[in-house]
Short mmCIF file of C-alpha atoms in Angstrom, two decimals:
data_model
loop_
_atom_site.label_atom_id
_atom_site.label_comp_id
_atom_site.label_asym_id
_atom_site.label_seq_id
_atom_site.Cartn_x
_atom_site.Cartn_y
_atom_site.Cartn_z
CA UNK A 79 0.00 0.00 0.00
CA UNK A 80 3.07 2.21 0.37
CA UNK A 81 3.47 2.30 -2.97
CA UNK A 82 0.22 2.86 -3.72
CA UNK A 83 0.31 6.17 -1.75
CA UNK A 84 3.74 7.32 -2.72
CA UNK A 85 2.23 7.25 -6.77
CA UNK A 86 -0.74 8.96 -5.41
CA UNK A 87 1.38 11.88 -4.16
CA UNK A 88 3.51 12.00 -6.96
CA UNK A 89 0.40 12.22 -9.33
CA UNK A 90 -0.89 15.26 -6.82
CA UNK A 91 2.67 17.28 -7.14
CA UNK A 92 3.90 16.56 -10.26
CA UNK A 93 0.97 16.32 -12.64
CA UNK A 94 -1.97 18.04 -10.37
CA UNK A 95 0.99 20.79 -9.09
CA UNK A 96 -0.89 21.00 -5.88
CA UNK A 97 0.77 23.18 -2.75
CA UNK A 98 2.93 21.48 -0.02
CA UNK A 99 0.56 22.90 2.21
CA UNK A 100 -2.25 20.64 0.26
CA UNK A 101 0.02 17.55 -0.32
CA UNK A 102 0.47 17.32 3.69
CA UNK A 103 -3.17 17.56 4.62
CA UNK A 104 -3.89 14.52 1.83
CA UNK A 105 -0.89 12.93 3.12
CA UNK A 106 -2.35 13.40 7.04
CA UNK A 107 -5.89 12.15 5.72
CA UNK A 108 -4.74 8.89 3.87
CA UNK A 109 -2.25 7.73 5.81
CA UNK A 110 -4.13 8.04 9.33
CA UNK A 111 -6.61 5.91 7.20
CA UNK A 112 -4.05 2.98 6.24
CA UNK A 113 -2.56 3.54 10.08
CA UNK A 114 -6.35 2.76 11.36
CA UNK A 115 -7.12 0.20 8.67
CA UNK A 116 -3.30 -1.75 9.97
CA UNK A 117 -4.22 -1.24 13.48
CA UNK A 118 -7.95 -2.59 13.37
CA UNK A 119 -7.84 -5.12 10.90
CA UNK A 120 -4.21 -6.48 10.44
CA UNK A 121 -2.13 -6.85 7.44
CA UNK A 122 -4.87 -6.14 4.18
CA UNK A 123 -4.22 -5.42 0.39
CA UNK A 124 -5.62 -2.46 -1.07
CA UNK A 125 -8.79 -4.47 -2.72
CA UNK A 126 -9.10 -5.87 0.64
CA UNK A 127 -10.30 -2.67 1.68
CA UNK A 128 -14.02 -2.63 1.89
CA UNK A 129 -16.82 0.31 2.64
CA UNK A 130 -17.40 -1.49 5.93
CA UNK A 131 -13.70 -0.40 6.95
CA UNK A 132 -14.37 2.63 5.81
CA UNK A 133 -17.87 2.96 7.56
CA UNK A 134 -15.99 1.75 10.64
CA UNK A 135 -13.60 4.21 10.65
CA UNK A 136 -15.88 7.02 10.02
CA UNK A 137 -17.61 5.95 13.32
CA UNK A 138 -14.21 6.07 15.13
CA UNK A 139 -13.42 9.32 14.20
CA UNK A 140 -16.87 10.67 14.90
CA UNK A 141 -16.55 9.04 18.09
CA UNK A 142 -12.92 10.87 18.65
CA UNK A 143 -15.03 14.06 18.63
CA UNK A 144 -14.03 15.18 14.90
CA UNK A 145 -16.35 17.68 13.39
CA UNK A 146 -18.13 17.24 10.39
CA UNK A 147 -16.33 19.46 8.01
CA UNK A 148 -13.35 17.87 8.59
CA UNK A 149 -14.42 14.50 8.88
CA UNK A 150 -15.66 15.30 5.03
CA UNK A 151 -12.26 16.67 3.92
CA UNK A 152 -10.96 13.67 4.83
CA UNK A 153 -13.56 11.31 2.98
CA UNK A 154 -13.02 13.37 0.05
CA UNK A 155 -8.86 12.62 0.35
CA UNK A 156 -9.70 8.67 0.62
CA UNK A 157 -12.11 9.03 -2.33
CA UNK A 158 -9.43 10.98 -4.53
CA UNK A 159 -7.06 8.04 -3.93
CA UNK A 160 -9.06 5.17 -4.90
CA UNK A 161 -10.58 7.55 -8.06
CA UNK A 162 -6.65 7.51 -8.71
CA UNK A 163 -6.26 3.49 -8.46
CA UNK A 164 -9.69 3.04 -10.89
CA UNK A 165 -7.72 4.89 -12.97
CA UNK A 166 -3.98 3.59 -12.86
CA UNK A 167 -6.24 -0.12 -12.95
CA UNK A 168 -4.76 -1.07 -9.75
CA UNK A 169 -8.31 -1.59 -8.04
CA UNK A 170 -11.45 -3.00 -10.25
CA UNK A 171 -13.51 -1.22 -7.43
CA UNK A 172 -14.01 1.36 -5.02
CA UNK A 173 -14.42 1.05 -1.53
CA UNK A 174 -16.29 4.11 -1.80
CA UNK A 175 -18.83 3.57 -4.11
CA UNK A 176 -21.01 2.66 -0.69
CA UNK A 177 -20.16 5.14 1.89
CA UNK A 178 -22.00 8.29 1.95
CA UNK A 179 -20.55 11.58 2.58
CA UNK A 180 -22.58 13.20 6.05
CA UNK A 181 -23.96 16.64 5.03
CA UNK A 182 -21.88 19.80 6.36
CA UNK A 183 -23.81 21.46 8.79
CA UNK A 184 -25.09 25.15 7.91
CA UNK A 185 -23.10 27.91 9.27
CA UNK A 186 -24.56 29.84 11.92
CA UNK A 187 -25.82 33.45 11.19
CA UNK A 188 -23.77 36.13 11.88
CA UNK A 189 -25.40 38.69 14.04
CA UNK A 190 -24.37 41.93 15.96
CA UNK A 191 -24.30 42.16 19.77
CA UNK A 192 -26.86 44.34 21.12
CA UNK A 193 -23.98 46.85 22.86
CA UNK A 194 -22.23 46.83 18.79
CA UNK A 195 -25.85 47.91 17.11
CA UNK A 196 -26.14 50.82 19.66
CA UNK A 197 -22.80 52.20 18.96
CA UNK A 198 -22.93 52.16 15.20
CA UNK A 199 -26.75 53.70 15.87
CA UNK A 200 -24.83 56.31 17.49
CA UNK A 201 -22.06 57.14 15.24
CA UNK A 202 -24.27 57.39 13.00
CA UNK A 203 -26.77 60.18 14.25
CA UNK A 204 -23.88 62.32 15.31
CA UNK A 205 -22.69 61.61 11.73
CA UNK A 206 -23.51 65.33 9.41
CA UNK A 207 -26.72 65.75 7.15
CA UNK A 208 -25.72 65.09 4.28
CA UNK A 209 -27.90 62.84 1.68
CA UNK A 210 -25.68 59.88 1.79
CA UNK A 211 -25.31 59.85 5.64
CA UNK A 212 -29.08 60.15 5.86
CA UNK A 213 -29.43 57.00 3.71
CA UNK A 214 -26.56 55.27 5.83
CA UNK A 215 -28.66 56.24 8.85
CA UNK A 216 -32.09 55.23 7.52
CA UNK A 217 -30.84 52.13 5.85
CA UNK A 218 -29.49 50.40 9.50
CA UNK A 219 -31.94 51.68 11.37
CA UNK A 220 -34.61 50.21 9.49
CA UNK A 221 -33.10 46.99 8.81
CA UNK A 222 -32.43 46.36 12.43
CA UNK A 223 -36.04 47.81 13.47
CA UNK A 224 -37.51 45.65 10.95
CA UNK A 225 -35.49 42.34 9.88
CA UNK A 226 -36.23 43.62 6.27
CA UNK A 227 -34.26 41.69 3.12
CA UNK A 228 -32.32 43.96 0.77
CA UNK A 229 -34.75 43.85 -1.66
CA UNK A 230 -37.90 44.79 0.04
CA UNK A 231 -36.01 48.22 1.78
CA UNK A 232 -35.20 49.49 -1.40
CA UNK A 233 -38.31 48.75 -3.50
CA UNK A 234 -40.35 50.42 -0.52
CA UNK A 235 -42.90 52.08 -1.54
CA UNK A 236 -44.10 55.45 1.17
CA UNK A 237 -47.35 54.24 0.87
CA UNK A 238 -47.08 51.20 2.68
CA UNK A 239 -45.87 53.18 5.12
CA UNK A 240 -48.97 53.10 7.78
CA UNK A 241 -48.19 56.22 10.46
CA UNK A 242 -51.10 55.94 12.12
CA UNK A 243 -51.42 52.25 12.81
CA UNK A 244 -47.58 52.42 13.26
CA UNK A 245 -46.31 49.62 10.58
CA UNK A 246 -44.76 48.80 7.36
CA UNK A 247 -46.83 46.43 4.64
CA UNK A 248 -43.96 44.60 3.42
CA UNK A 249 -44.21 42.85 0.06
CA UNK A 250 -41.73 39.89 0.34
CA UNK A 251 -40.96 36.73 -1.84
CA UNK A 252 -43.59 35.26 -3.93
CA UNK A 253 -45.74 38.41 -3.78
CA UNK A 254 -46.14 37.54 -0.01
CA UNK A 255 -47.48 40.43 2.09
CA UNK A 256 -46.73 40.94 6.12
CA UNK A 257 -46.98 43.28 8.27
CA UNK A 258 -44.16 44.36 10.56
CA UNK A 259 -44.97 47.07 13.21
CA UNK A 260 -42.26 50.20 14.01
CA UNK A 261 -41.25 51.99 16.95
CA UNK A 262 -42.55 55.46 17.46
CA UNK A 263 -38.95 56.68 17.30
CA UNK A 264 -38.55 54.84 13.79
CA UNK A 265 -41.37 56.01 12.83
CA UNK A 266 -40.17 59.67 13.34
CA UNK A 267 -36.86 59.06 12.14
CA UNK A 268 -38.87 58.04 8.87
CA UNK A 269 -40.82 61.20 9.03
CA UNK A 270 -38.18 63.33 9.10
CA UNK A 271 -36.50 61.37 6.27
CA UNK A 272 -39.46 61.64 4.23
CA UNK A 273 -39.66 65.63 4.76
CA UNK A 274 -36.28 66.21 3.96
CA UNK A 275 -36.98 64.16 0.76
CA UNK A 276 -40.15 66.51 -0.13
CA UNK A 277 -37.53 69.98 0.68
CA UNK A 278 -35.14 68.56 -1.44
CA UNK A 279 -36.65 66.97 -4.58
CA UNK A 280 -39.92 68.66 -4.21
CA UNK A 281 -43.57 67.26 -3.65
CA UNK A 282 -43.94 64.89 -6.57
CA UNK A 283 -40.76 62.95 -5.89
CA UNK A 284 -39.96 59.41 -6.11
CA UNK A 285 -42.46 57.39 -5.12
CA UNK A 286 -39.88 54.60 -3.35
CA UNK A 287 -39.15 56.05 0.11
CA UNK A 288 -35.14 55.59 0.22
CA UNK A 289 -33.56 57.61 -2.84
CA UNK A 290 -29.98 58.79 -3.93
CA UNK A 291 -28.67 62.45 -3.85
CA UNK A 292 -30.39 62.91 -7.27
CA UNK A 293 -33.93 62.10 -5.86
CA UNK A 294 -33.97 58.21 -7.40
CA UNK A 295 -34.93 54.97 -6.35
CA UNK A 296 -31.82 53.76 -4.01
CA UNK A 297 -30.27 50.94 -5.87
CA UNK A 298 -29.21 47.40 -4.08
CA UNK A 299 -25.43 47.64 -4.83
CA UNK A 300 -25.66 51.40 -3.40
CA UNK A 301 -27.52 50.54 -0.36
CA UNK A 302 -25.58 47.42 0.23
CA UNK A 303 -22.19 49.81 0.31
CA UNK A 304 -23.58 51.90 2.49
CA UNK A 305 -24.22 49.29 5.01
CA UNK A 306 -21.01 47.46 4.31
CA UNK A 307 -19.24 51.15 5.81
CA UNK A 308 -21.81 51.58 8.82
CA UNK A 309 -20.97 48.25 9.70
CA UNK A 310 -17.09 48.80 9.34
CA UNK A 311 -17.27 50.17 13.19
CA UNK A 312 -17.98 46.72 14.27
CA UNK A 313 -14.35 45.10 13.97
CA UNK A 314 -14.99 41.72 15.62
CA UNK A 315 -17.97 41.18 12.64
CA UNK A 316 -17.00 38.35 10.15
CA UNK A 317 -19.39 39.95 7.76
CA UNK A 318 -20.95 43.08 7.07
CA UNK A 319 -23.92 43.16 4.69
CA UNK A 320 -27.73 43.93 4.79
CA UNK A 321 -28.41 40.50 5.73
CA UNK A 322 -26.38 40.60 9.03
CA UNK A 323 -29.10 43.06 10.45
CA UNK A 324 -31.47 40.66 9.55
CA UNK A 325 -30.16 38.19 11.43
CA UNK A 326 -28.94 40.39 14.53
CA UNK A 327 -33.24 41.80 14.41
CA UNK A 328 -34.18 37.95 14.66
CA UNK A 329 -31.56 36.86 17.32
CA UNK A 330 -32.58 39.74 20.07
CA UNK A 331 -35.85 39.52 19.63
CA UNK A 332 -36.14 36.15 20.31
CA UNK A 333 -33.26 36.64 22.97
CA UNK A 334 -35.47 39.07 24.47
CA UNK A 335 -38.60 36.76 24.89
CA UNK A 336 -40.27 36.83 21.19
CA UNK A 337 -42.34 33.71 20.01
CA UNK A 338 -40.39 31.72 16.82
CA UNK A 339 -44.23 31.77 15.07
CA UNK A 340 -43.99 35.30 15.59
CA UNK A 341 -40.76 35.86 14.45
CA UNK A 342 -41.17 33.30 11.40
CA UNK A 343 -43.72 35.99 10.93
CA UNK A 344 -41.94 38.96 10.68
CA UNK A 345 -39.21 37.48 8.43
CA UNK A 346 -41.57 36.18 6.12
CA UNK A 347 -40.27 33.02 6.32
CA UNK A 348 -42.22 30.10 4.49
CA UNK A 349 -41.28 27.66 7.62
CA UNK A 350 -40.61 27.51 10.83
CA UNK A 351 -37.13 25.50 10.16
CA UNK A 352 -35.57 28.21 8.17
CA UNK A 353 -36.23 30.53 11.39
CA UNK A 354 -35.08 27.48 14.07
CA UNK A 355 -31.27 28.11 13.06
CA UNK A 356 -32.00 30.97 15.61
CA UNK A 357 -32.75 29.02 18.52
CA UNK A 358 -29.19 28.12 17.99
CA UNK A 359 -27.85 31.37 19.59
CA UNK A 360 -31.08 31.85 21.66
CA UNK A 361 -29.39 28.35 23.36
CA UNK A 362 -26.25 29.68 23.41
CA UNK A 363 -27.04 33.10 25.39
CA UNK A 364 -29.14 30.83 27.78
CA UNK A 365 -26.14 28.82 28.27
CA UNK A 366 -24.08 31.47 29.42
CA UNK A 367 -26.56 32.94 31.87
CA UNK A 368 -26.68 29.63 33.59
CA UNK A 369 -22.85 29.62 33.88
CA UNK A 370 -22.28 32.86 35.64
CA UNK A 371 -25.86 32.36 37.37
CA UNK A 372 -25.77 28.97 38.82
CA UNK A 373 -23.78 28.27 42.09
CA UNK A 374 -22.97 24.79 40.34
CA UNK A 375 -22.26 25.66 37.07
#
């Protein structure tokens, strides 16, 4: 089997040019593998290997504790090797024909901490008046008050702008109408958005309620810059994008006590398991009350 490998890693430096960095993970992967297959089941030949070994040492290494992503990396290092033998005809079959690859797990969303939104908030309303610091002001506040996508903020129409009931009619995907109520302070911070628009591009002005300098409809790419920069305060945030205020609106709100219906609700979601990855967090804060709360913890 030695030899076996030692072609395999030629093939990967000399004909696929791969990095030494690469070479020594596959070399890490595959020969832990052959180490495992020695120690469990003895001295085998390379067609001796079957799916079952494979299987079995899956369950080992899930059983060591080894996460998912890197359990698959090294599946797909074993299944690059015997693709190799198929190929050189040293193997009729492969082992891994049979074993299935476990799914990687979806990545948590990123979200802001409550202490991170208020400063940005902050910066930005000392920020000056001009148009584009207006729209960098209207554009967090309202995602964050609302859990909005990037798409429904800037095709917002004023008219589904309710100030008297004190909501937003929000026309999502599929044509799909909800309702999310505002805060009284949003709601002024809107007003006063909305009269500066009517000073400065007169009464007949765009009918879309977030607009560029020149009095048009705000454009995604625009408002998604603009948010990118606001967010540039927070240093310790992997990502900074519209959709991160979506997530940080859903995470404190069901921090805070909010039902998941209700919050499926307000996100438009079409199910409840697209809004369940943020019970994850929800878990996670709870988690960390009980260990500075608990004498036993």
């Amino acid at each position: 089997m030695k030899k076996s490998l030692q072609s395999f890693f030629d093939y990967l430096k000399f004909e696929k040019r791969y990095s030494s960095h690469t070479l020594t993970a596959y070399r890490s992967d595959l020969e832990g593998f052959m180490d495992f297959v020695q120690r469990e089941f003895g001295e085998v030949q390379l067609s001796e290997i079957s799916h079952s070994i494979v299987r079995t040492w899956l369950a080992v290494l899930r059983d060591e504790g080894l996460d998912t992503k890197s359990i698959r990396r090294k599946l797909s290092s074993l299944k690059s090797f015997f693709k190799h033998m198929l190929r050189m005809g040293v193997l009729e079959t492969s082992p891994m024909a049979q074993v299935i690859t476990p799914k990687a797990g979806k990545k948590l969303p990123v979200f802001m901490k409550e202490e991170d939104t208020a400063q940005v908030s902050e910066t930005l309303t000392s920020s000056s008046d001009d148009w584009k610091s207006l729209n960098m002001q209207m554009l967090i506040n309202i995602f964050y008050a609302t859990g909005m996508r990037l798409s429904e903020l800037v095709n917002l129409k004023e008219k589904q702008i309710d100030f008297s009931r004190g909501h937003i009619r929000v026309l999502g995907k599929g044509n799909k109408e909800r309702i999310i109520p505002v805060s009284q302070d949003v709601l002024q911070q809107i007003r006063r958005y909305k009269d500066l628009k009517r000073k400065e591009f007169g009464s007949g002005s765009c009918e879309y309620f977030l607009v560029t300098e020149k009095g048009r409809k705000l454009y995604p790419k625009y408002a998604y810059l603009l948010v990118k920069k606001a967010l540039s305060e927070v240093t310790t945030l992997e990502k900074k994008s519209p959709h991160v205020l979506r997530h940080t609106f859903a995470t404190h709100i069901l921090n805070n006590g909010a039902n998941l219906n209700a919050v499926k609700e307000l996100l438009g979601h079409s199910s409840l398991a697209a809004t369940q990855v943020y019970t994850h967090n929800t878990i996670e804060k709870l988690k960390d009350v009980h260990k500075k709360a608990h004498p036993r913890s």
